[in-house]
Amino acid sequence: MACADGTALTGRCHCGAVTISVPAPPAQVSRCNCSLCRKTGWIGGYWHPDAVAVDAATDTLHPYVQATG
């Protein structure tokens, strides 16, 4: 399934240093129930890794670990 206007879907991390794009809407979506995602209304989509393009400088790529406590 392609986007109606033929463009890729894009998104960014919280700080904006990493941009991702995918060629079509996801086949599967889900909701996270952690406190941050519940607060922001986050809904996640899942794509095959080969379909995801990541645009970021190597030094900006770090694992995301939510603070606890």
Backbone as a chain_set.jsonl record, in Angstrom:
{"seq": "MACADGTALTGRCHCGAVTISVPAPPAQVSRCNCSLCRKTGWIGGYWHPDAVAVDAATDTLHPYVQATG", "coords": {"N": [[0.853, -1.168, 0.0], [0.693, 2.121, -0.879], [1.4, 5.535, 0.01], [-1.147, 8.016, -0.237], [-0.419, 10.314, -1.734], [1.898, 9.47, -2.894], [4.297, 9.865, -1.573], [6.92, 9.105, 0.806], [6.52, 8.033, 4.214], [7.565, 9.861, 7.036], [9.505, 10.306, 10.053], [10.71, 11.373, 13.318], [13.146, 11.183, 15.968], [12.885, 11.934, 19.54], [14.657, 14.12, 20.043], [15.149, 15.075, 17.506], [17.426, 14.6, 15.987], [17.651, 12.298, 14.497], [16.227, 11.015, 11.601], [13.691, 9.056, 10.146], [12.454, 7.148, 7.372], [9.855, 5.529, 5.578], [8.463, 3.508, 2.951], [5.695, 3.07, 2.828], [2.534, 2.866, 4.629], [2.468, 1.1, 7.829], [2.094, -2.483, 8.206], [1.274, -3.403, 10.606], [0.219, -2.031, 13.695], [0.664, -0.794, 17.047], [0.045, -0.084, 20.537], [1.911, 1.331, 23.181], [2.146, 0.811, 26.683], [3.624, 2.2, 28.582], [4.458, 4.842, 30.939], [5.324, 7.262, 29.676], [4.537, 6.91, 26.962], [1.774, 6.555, 27.275], [1.146, 9.082, 28.226], [1.777, 10.733, 26.041], [0.306, 9.633, 23.999], [1.352, 7.813, 22.194], [1.595, 5.734, 19.326], [2.817, 2.895, 17.783], [4.355, 1.78, 14.743], [5.225, -1.054, 12.72], [7.769, -2.16, 10.594], [9.537, -4.078, 8.108], [13.037, -4.338, 8.62], [14.594, -3.794, 6.299], [13.014, -2.033, 4.89], [13.151, 0.386, 6.096], [14.569, 3.564, 6.135], [17.239, 5.225, 7.587], [18.312, 8.366, 8.559], [20.955, 9.89, 9.807], [23.708, 11.256, 11.628], [26.43, 9.187, 12.538], [27.376, 9.509, 15.167], [25.13, 10.383, 16.511], [23.46, 8.287, 16.987], [22.163, 6.408, 19.454], [21.235, 4.037, 21.965], [17.912, 4.21, 23.231], [16.95, 4.776, 26.474], [14.564, 4.722, 28.818], [14.134, 6.822, 31.601], [13.971, 5.641, 34.934], [12.12, 5.628, 37.974]], "CA": [[0.0, 0.0, 0.0], [1.482, 3.354, -0.969], [0.75, 6.738, 0.522], [-2.059, 8.564, -1.237], [0.253, 11.266, -2.615], [3.096, 8.861, -3.448], [5.503, 10.165, -0.812], [7.244, 8.241, 1.928], [6.195, 8.499, 5.556], [8.793, 10.201, 7.76], [9.367, 10.57, 11.482], [11.946, 11.776, 13.991], [13.292, 10.856, 17.381], [12.483, 13.037, 20.41], [15.526, 15.299, 19.929], [15.16, 15.528, 16.123], [18.702, 14.339, 15.319], [17.523, 11.112, 13.644], [15.013, 10.971, 10.791], [13.458, 7.777, 9.481], [11.394, 7.171, 6.363], [9.377, 4.229, 5.099], [7.765, 3.732, 1.688], [4.255, 2.842, 2.897], [2.05, 2.678, 6.0], [2.823, -0.204, 8.381], [1.102, -3.552, 8.167], [0.852, -3.635, 11.983], [0.431, -0.944, 14.643], [0.346, -1.164, 18.427], [0.191, 0.966, 21.548], [2.748, 1.02, 24.338], [1.447, 1.255, 27.889], [4.498, 2.838, 29.571], [3.933, 6.144, 31.363], [5.599, 8.285, 28.665], [3.694, 6.683, 25.779], [0.384, 6.846, 27.651], [1.016, 10.535, 28.344], [1.868, 11.375, 24.727], [-0.588, 8.993, 23.045], [2.189, 7.165, 21.178], [1.192, 4.51, 18.631], [3.981, 2.467, 17.007], [4.183, 0.959, 13.552], [6.311, -2.006, 12.517], [8.164, -2.429, 9.226], [10.729, -4.908, 7.942], [14.202, -3.447, 8.692], [15.055, -3.392, 4.967], [12.132, -0.998, 4.358], [13.332, 1.611, 6.878], [15.769, 4.353, 5.845], [17.619, 6.053, 8.729], [19.188, 9.469, 8.185], [21.524, 10.474, 11.02], [25.152, 11.121, 11.805], [26.72, 8.024, 13.362], [27.537, 9.872, 16.582], [23.845, 10.697, 17.11], [22.707, 7.056, 17.195], [22.378, 5.822, 20.77], [20.037, 3.357, 22.466], [17.032, 5.017, 24.076], [16.617, 4.134, 27.73], [13.68, 5.615, 29.575], [14.508, 6.961, 33.013], [13.074, 4.989, 35.892], [12.19, 6.212, 39.317]], "C": [[0.899, 1.23, 0.0], [0.696, 4.503, -0.357], [-0.074, 7.356, -0.598], [-1.362, 9.51, -2.216], [1.574, 10.74, -3.172], [4.377, 9.139, -2.692], [5.703, 9.17, 0.321], [6.736, 8.863, 3.228], [7.506, 8.785, 6.277], [8.483, 10.459, 9.224], [10.719, 10.918, 12.068], [11.949, 11.261, 15.417], [12.895, 12.082, 18.212], [13.333, 14.278, 20.216], [15.623, 15.822, 18.498], [16.431, 15.238, 15.356], [18.64, 13.17, 14.341], [16.191, 11.175, 12.916], [14.903, 9.596, 10.159], [12.408, 7.981, 8.406], [11.107, 5.751, 5.922], [8.517, 4.469, 3.87], [6.241, 3.633, 1.754], [3.825, 2.744, 4.358], [2.392, 1.274, 6.502], [1.701, -1.224, 8.229], [0.531, -3.801, 9.555], [1.136, -2.397, 12.819], [0.086, -1.434, 16.042], [0.528, 0.046, 19.325], [1.08, 0.445, 22.665], [2.008, 1.512, 25.578], [2.377, 1.819, 28.961], [3.972, 4.245, 29.866], [4.158, 7.233, 30.316], [4.677, 8.124, 27.459], [2.223, 6.918, 26.085], [0.159, 8.353, 27.708], [0.974, 11.214, 26.978], [0.945, 10.759, 23.675], [0.134, 8.271, 21.924], [1.538, 5.897, 20.633], [2.355, 4.135, 17.719], [3.601, 1.624, 15.813], [5.402, 0.077, 13.36], [6.512, -2.286, 11.034], [9.324, -3.405, 9.22], [11.937, -3.971, 7.951], [14.711, -2.974, 7.328], [14.228, -2.257, 4.371], [12.341, 0.353, 5.039], [14.646, 2.293, 6.508], [16.028, 5.278, 7.034], [18.613, 7.113, 8.255], [19.677, 10.144, 9.466], [23.033, 10.331, 10.992], [25.396, 9.976, 12.776], [26.817, 8.382, 14.839], [26.227, 10.279, 17.259], [23.013, 9.461, 17.419], [23.101, 6.404, 18.528], [21.109, 5.094, 21.188], [19.208, 4.315, 23.328], [16.706, 4.211, 25.301], [15.79, 5.12, 28.531], [14.125, 5.641, 31.03], [13.488, 6.249, 33.884], [13.175, 5.719, 37.224], [11.257, 7.311, 39.582]], "O": [[1.793, 1.333, 0.84], [-0.526, 4.437, -0.229], [0.27, 7.229, -1.773], [-1.681, 9.508, -3.405], [2.295, 11.474, -3.847], [5.446, 8.699, -3.115], [4.77, 8.482, 0.737], [6.55, 10.077, 3.316], [8.462, 8.022, 6.139], [7.354, 10.785, 9.59], [11.749, 10.781, 11.408], [10.907, 10.948, 15.993], [12.603, 13.142, 17.659], [12.801, 15.388, 20.22], [16.137, 16.922, 18.292], [16.524, 15.59, 14.18], [19.484, 13.063, 13.452], [15.146, 11.366, 13.538], [15.894, 9.035, 9.692], [11.569, 8.876, 8.509], [11.989, 4.892, 5.896], [7.899, 5.528, 3.752], [5.561, 4.07, 0.826], [4.668, 2.559, 5.236], [2.585, 0.36, 5.701], [0.524, -0.874, 8.136], [-0.566, -4.344, 9.686], [2.188, -1.777, 12.665], [-0.691, -2.375, 16.203], [1.091, 1.063, 18.922], [1.01, -0.724, 23.043], [1.316, 2.529, 25.522], [1.985, 1.916, 30.123], [3.14, 4.77, 29.126], [3.268, 8.052, 30.087], [4.098, 9.102, 26.987], [1.494, 7.431, 25.236], [-0.889, 8.846, 27.292], [0.218, 12.165, 26.781], [0.814, 11.3, 22.577], [-0.404, 8.128, 20.825], [0.999, 5.09, 21.39], [2.832, 4.976, 16.957], [2.646, 0.85, 15.86], [6.498, 0.429, 13.796], [5.568, -2.605, 10.311], [10.021, -3.545, 10.224], [11.875, -2.902, 7.344], [15.212, -1.855, 7.218], [14.683, -1.584, 3.447], [11.773, 1.357, 4.609], [15.709, 1.675, 6.562], [15.142, 6.029, 7.442], [19.625, 6.795, 7.63], [18.932, 10.869, 10.126], [23.567, 9.394, 10.4], [24.646, 9.812, 13.739], [26.371, 7.605, 15.683], [26.214, 10.501, 18.469], [21.963, 9.572, 18.051], [24.22, 5.919, 18.695], [20.013, 5.498, 20.8], [19.76, 5.132, 24.065], [16.235, 3.079, 25.193], [16.252, 6.207, 28.879], [14.452, 4.606, 31.612], [12.291, 6.259, 33.599], [14.189, 6.34, 37.543], [11.247, 7.86, 40.684]]}, "num_chains": 1, "name": "protein.A"}
